[in-house]
Amino acid sequence: MQCTLLNRNYPPNSGITGHSANELAGYLEKAGVEVHVITVGGEYCGGGAMDTKIHGSIHQLKHIYSGKNKLLRLFSSLIEGWKMVRKAASLHKGPLISMTDPPLLNFWVSRLTKRRSIPWVYWSMDLYPEAFVSGKLITADNWIYKYIKRRLNESPPNGLIALGNNQAEFIQQNYSDPIETVLLPCGISESPEKSDIPKWAEKDGKIVFGYIGNVGEAHDERFIKSFIASIDPARHRFILVAYGSKSRSVLKWAKGREGVVILDNLPRKHLELIDVHLVSLLPKWNHICVPSKAVSAVCEGSGIYICCSESNDNWTLLKDAGWRVDVDADFSEVIEIFLDQLTFDAVNLKREKARALSKKLQLLRDKAFKKIAEMVKLLN
């Protein structure tokens, strides 16, 4: 019984998708599946390394480019994906489980599997080529986009691992026949370590907010800036760890402001020390990506304050542990009212809800892993 898992990053390199892949590989090995992992050893900017046992037989290819030039990154990603799929073809190690990093990896996998009649499972993280349209790199009417979509639709996966119900329905629209689907939100895990208490988290009667993660094309920097501008330093503290295409603007805005602590990174075990985590996703990115930071925050027992549409998978899944602000709201007004009315009792209630949700999410992950193992065995 064998399978091959493809993703750009994998432990010991950082990245939540690689960590998720490693967790699944560990489960599959216990279930009697021989797991081969194809990676290019890429780091995910901002992804904290997680101290965990590494599973699977790893086949690491040399990565091409890790800089910030968008054109070079896209070109190198296409080549990396092609090389990964060629390696998978040479291994002949059972069905493929394809994640979506590097971009368009699913395109290369779909071409290979159709040509050689190899079964494959599509593990959807960020969706491509749709992300290129949301990021305004291409239009939906462009012939290249249409060509990629047509080729993908011609080779449907044998199984789908989706981050949420709404994303699963969005993907299923591409195919005429239903695909067996497993729901597995990204970011489900709890830090096994007891957290030390850094200076910013010392008990001083202040509610601690934080934005920890990517501020990229899919996120609304106006929301983060408005929140920072609205905090009362006598009652609140804001922890900021930011990377991504819009991070420079946010970091510049926040620098020197009273009540704001800017850090280079934050260990996962410190997520629980933040009372309320901010999360943001612009509506045009709905289902294209589902921020794992929201799931990670709730799994560590924190509340969330999320700027998104009502159909967002994070909100659908985690609403009991948080509050939502609409993307079209007057941020300064809505946030000021929210902060004026927010009490420690309200925060602690959301924390209790988060802890209850965390247990449900752990069970959801365990059921998903079991179903994936059954899927892999049937495809062998």
PDB file of N, CA and C in Angstrom, residues 126-172:
ATOM      1  N   ASP A 126      -4.635  27.097  -1.323  1.00  0.00           N
ATOM      2  CA  ASP A 126      -4.975  28.212  -2.213  1.00  0.00           C
ATOM      3  C   ASP A 126      -5.320  27.632  -3.585  1.00  0.00           C
ATOM      4  N   LEU A 127      -6.360  28.170  -4.213  1.00  0.00           N
ATOM      5  CA  LEU A 127      -6.819  27.613  -5.482  1.00  0.00           C
ATOM      6  C   LEU A 127      -6.171  28.341  -6.658  1.00  0.00           C
ATOM      7  N   TYR A 128      -5.630  27.535  -7.579  1.00  0.00           N
ATOM      8  CA  TYR A 128      -5.057  28.063  -8.813  1.00  0.00           C
ATOM      9  C   TYR A 128      -5.703  27.357  -9.991  1.00  0.00           C
ATOM     10  N   PRO A 129      -5.997  28.093 -11.079  1.00  0.00           N
ATOM     11  CA  PRO A 129      -5.525  29.446 -11.423  1.00  0.00           C
ATOM     12  C   PRO A 129      -6.392  30.577 -10.877  1.00  0.00           C
ATOM     13  N   GLU A 130      -7.430  30.260 -10.086  1.00  0.00           N
ATOM     14  CA  GLU A 130      -8.361  31.291  -9.612  1.00  0.00           C
ATOM     15  C   GLU A 130      -7.655  32.401  -8.845  1.00  0.00           C
ATOM     16  N   ALA A 131      -6.604  32.058  -8.096  1.00  0.00           N
ATOM     17  CA  ALA A 131      -5.883  33.068  -7.317  1.00  0.00           C
ATOM     18  C   ALA A 131      -5.244  34.122  -8.214  1.00  0.00           C
ATOM     19  N   PHE A 132      -4.873  33.752  -9.432  1.00  0.00           N
ATOM     20  CA  PHE A 132      -4.291  34.725 -10.356  1.00  0.00           C
ATOM     21  C   PHE A 132      -5.320  35.774 -10.762  1.00  0.00           C
ATOM     22  N   VAL A 133      -6.585  35.359 -10.862  1.00  0.00           N
ATOM     23  CA  VAL A 133      -7.657  36.308 -11.193  1.00  0.00           C
ATOM     24  C   VAL A 133      -7.936  37.216  -9.998  1.00  0.00           C
ATOM     25  N   SER A 134      -8.051  36.632  -8.802  1.00  0.00           N
ATOM     26  CA  SER A 134      -8.300  37.435  -7.599  1.00  0.00           C
ATOM     27  C   SER A 134      -7.178  38.421  -7.348  1.00  0.00           C
ATOM     28  N   GLY A 135      -5.939  38.017  -7.678  1.00  0.00           N
ATOM     29  CA  GLY A 135      -4.789  38.886  -7.496  1.00  0.00           C
ATOM     30  C   GLY A 135      -4.543  39.834  -8.651  1.00  0.00           C
ATOM     31  N   LYS A 136      -5.451  39.821  -9.639  1.00  0.00           N
ATOM     32  CA  LYS A 136      -5.399  40.721 -10.790  1.00  0.00           C
ATOM     33  C   LYS A 136      -4.148  40.531 -11.654  1.00  0.00           C
ATOM     34  N   LEU A 137      -3.624  39.298 -11.655  1.00  0.00           N
ATOM     35  CA  LEU A 137      -2.497  38.990 -12.534  1.00  0.00           C
ATOM     36  C   LEU A 137      -2.985  38.602 -13.924  1.00  0.00           C
ATOM     37  N   ILE A 138      -4.258  38.215 -13.987  1.00  0.00           N
ATOM     38  CA  ILE A 138      -4.845  37.759 -15.248  1.00  0.00           C
ATOM     39  C   ILE A 138      -6.357  37.929 -15.127  1.00  0.00           C
ATOM     40  N   THR A 139      -7.065  37.912 -16.226  1.00  0.00           N
ATOM     41  CA  THR A 139      -8.522  38.000 -16.167  1.00  0.00           C
ATOM     42  C   THR A 139      -9.142  36.638 -16.476  1.00  0.00           C
ATOM     43  N   ALA A 140     -10.381  36.449 -16.047  1.00  0.00           N
ATOM     44  CA  ALA A 140     -11.067  35.180 -16.283  1.00  0.00           C
ATOM     45  C   ALA A 140     -11.349  34.957 -17.760  1.00  0.00           C
ATOM     46  N   ASP A 141     -11.285  36.023 -18.566  1.00  0.00           N
ATOM     47  CA  ASP A 141     -11.518  35.908 -20.016  1.00  0.00           C
ATOM     48  C   ASP A 141     -10.250  35.605 -20.796  1.00  0.00           C
ATOM     49  N   ASN A 142      -9.106  35.643 -20.126  1.00  0.00           N
ATOM     50  CA  ASN A 142      -7.840  35.412 -20.806  1.00  0.00           C
ATOM     51  C   ASN A 142      -7.757  33.972 -21.307  1.00  0.00           C
ATOM     52  N   TRP A 143      -7.214  33.790 -22.495  1.00  0.00           N
ATOM     53  CA  TRP A 143      -7.176  32.458 -23.108  1.00  0.00           C
ATOM     54  C   TRP A 143      -6.298  31.484 -22.316  1.00  0.00           C
ATOM     55  N   ILE A 144      -5.258  32.010 -21.646  1.00  0.00           N
ATOM     56  CA  ILE A 144      -4.398  31.125 -20.843  1.00  0.00           C
ATOM     57  C   ILE A 144      -5.182  30.568 -19.657  1.00  0.00           C
ATOM     58  N   TYR A 145      -5.932  31.471 -18.997  1.00  0.00           N
ATOM     59  CA  TYR A 145      -6.754  31.045 -17.863  1.00  0.00           C
ATOM     60  C   TYR A 145      -7.774  29.999 -18.312  1.00  0.00           C
ATOM     61  N   LYS A 146      -8.442  30.259 -19.423  1.00  0.00           N
ATOM     62  CA  LYS A 146      -9.454  29.331 -19.923  1.00  0.00           C
ATOM     63  C   LYS A 146      -8.846  27.986 -20.294  1.00  0.00           C
ATOM     64  N   TYR A 147      -7.631  28.021 -20.853  1.00  0.00           N
ATOM     65  CA  TYR A 147      -6.956  26.780 -21.245  1.00  0.00           C
ATOM     66  C   TYR A 147      -6.639  25.930 -20.012  1.00  0.00           C
ATOM     67  N   ILE A 148      -6.098  26.577 -18.973  1.00  0.00           N
ATOM     68  CA  ILE A 148      -5.742  25.853 -17.744  1.00  0.00           C
ATOM     69  C   ILE A 148      -6.992  25.254 -17.104  1.00  0.00           C
ATOM     70  N   LYS A 149      -8.058  26.060 -17.016  1.00  0.00           N
ATOM     71  CA  LYS A 149      -9.298  25.577 -16.414  1.00  0.00           C
ATOM     72  C   LYS A 149      -9.860  24.393 -17.199  1.00  0.00           C
ATOM     73  N   ARG A 150      -9.821  24.480 -18.517  1.00  0.00           N
ATOM     74  CA  ARG A 150     -10.359  23.399 -19.341  1.00  0.00           C
ATOM     75  C   ARG A 150      -9.587  22.109 -19.126  1.00  0.00           C
ATOM     76  N   ARG A 151      -8.260  22.223 -19.096  1.00  0.00           N
ATOM     77  CA  ARG A 151      -7.432  21.032 -18.888  1.00  0.00           C
ATOM     78  C   ARG A 151      -7.673  20.423 -17.506  1.00  0.00           C
ATOM     79  N   LEU A 152      -7.819  21.282 -16.492  1.00  0.00           N
ATOM     80  CA  LEU A 152      -8.100  20.787 -15.140  1.00  0.00           C
ATOM     81  C   LEU A 152      -9.446  20.061 -15.099  1.00  0.00           C
ATOM     82  N   ASN A 153     -10.432  20.635 -15.751  1.00  0.00           N
ATOM     83  CA  ASN A 153     -11.762  20.041 -15.738  1.00  0.00           C
ATOM     84  C   ASN A 153     -11.817  18.713 -16.493  1.00  0.00           C
ATOM     85  N   GLU A 154     -10.887  18.534 -17.436  1.00  0.00           N
ATOM     86  CA  GLU A 154     -10.850  17.305 -18.216  1.00  0.00           C
ATOM     87  C   GLU A 154     -10.258  16.128 -17.434  1.00  0.00           C
ATOM     88  N   SER A 155      -9.583  16.441 -16.326  1.00  0.00           N
ATOM     89  CA  SER A 155      -8.971  15.379 -15.526  1.00  0.00           C
ATOM     90  C   SER A 155      -9.360  15.545 -14.061  1.00  0.00           C
ATOM     91  N   PRO A 156     -10.613  15.272 -13.720  1.00  0.00           N
ATOM     92  CA  PRO A 156     -11.068  15.471 -12.337  1.00  0.00           C
ATOM     93  C   PRO A 156     -10.352  14.529 -11.376  1.00  0.00           C
ATOM     94  N   PRO A 157     -10.137  14.978 -10.170  1.00  0.00           N
ATOM     95  CA  PRO A 157      -9.491  14.110  -9.170  1.00  0.00           C
ATOM     96  C   PRO A 157     -10.429  12.993  -8.736  1.00  0.00           C
ATOM     97  N   ASN A 158      -9.851  11.948  -8.171  1.00  0.00           N
ATOM     98  CA  ASN A 158     -10.654  10.845  -7.633  1.00  0.00           C
ATOM     99  C   ASN A 158     -11.170  11.152  -6.240  1.00  0.00           C
ATOM    100  N   GLY A 159     -10.564  12.145  -5.603  1.00  0.00           N
ATOM    101  CA  GLY A 159     -10.993  12.558  -4.278  1.00  0.00           C
ATOM    102  C   GLY A 159     -10.594  14.000  -4.037  1.00  0.00           C
ATOM    103  N   LEU A 160     -11.298  14.644  -3.125  1.00  0.00           N
ATOM    104  CA  LEU A 160     -11.037  16.047  -2.812  1.00  0.00           C
ATOM    105  C   LEU A 160     -10.913  16.226  -1.309  1.00  0.00           C
ATOM    106  N   ILE A 161      -9.844  16.900  -0.875  1.00  0.00           N
ATOM    107  CA  ILE A 161      -9.684  17.312   0.516  1.00  0.00           C
ATOM    108  C   ILE A 161      -9.821  18.827   0.528  1.00  0.00           C
ATOM    109  N   ALA A 162     -10.918  19.331   1.083  1.00  0.00           N
ATOM    110  CA  ALA A 162     -11.220  20.761   1.052  1.00  0.00           C
ATOM    111  C   ALA A 162     -11.134  21.359   2.449  1.00  0.00           C
ATOM    112  N   LEU A 163     -10.899  22.675   2.496  1.00  0.00           N
ATOM    113  CA  LEU A 163     -10.716  23.376   3.776  1.00  0.00           C
ATOM    114  C   LEU A 163     -12.042  23.728   4.444  1.00  0.00           C
ATOM    115  N   GLY A 164     -13.157  23.626   3.709  1.00  0.00           N
ATOM    116  CA  GLY A 164     -14.450  23.954   4.275  1.00  0.00           C
ATOM    117  C   GLY A 164     -15.561  23.594   3.310  1.00  0.00           C
ATOM    118  N   ASN A 165     -16.803  23.599   3.810  1.00  0.00           N
ATOM    119  CA  ASN A 165     -17.948  23.242   2.976  1.00  0.00           C
ATOM    120  C   ASN A 165     -18.111  24.173   1.785  1.00  0.00           C
ATOM    121  N   ASN A 166     -17.942  25.474   2.027  1.00  0.00           N
ATOM    122  CA  ASN A 166     -18.148  26.446   0.951  1.00  0.00           C
ATOM    123  C   ASN A 166     -17.083  26.303  -0.129  1.00  0.00           C
ATOM    124  N   GLN A 167     -15.837  26.083   0.297  1.00  0.00           N
ATOM    125  CA  GLN A 167     -14.787  25.862  -0.698  1.00  0.00           C
ATOM    126  C   GLN A 167     -15.045  24.582  -1.489  1.00  0.00           C
ATOM    127  N   ALA A 168     -15.510  23.536  -0.803  1.00  0.00           N
ATOM    128  CA  ALA A 168     -15.788  22.269  -1.484  1.00  0.00           C
ATOM    129  C   ALA A 168     -16.853  22.456  -2.563  1.00  0.00           C
ATOM    130  N   GLU A 169     -17.928  23.184  -2.237  1.00  0.00           N
ATOM    131  CA  GLU A 169     -18.988  23.437  -3.213  1.00  0.00           C
ATOM    132  C   GLU A 169     -18.466  24.267  -4.384  1.00  0.00           C
ATOM    133  N   PHE A 170     -17.600  25.230  -4.084  1.00  0.00           N
ATOM    134  CA  PHE A 170     -17.014  26.079  -5.129  1.00  0.00           C
ATOM    135  C   PHE A 170     -16.191  25.249  -6.108  1.00  0.00           C
ATOM    136  N   ILE A 171     -15.409  24.310  -5.590  1.00  0.00           N
ATOM    137  CA  ILE A 171     -14.571  23.468  -6.443  1.00  0.00           C
ATOM    138  C   ILE A 171     -15.423  22.483  -7.239  1.00  0.00           C
ATOM    139  N   GLN A 172     -16.440  21.918  -6.589  1.00  0.00           N
ATOM    140  CA  GLN A 172     -17.281  20.919  -7.249  1.00  0.00           C
ATOM    141  C   GLN A 172     -17.991  21.482  -8.474  1.00  0.00           C
TER     142      GLN A 172
END
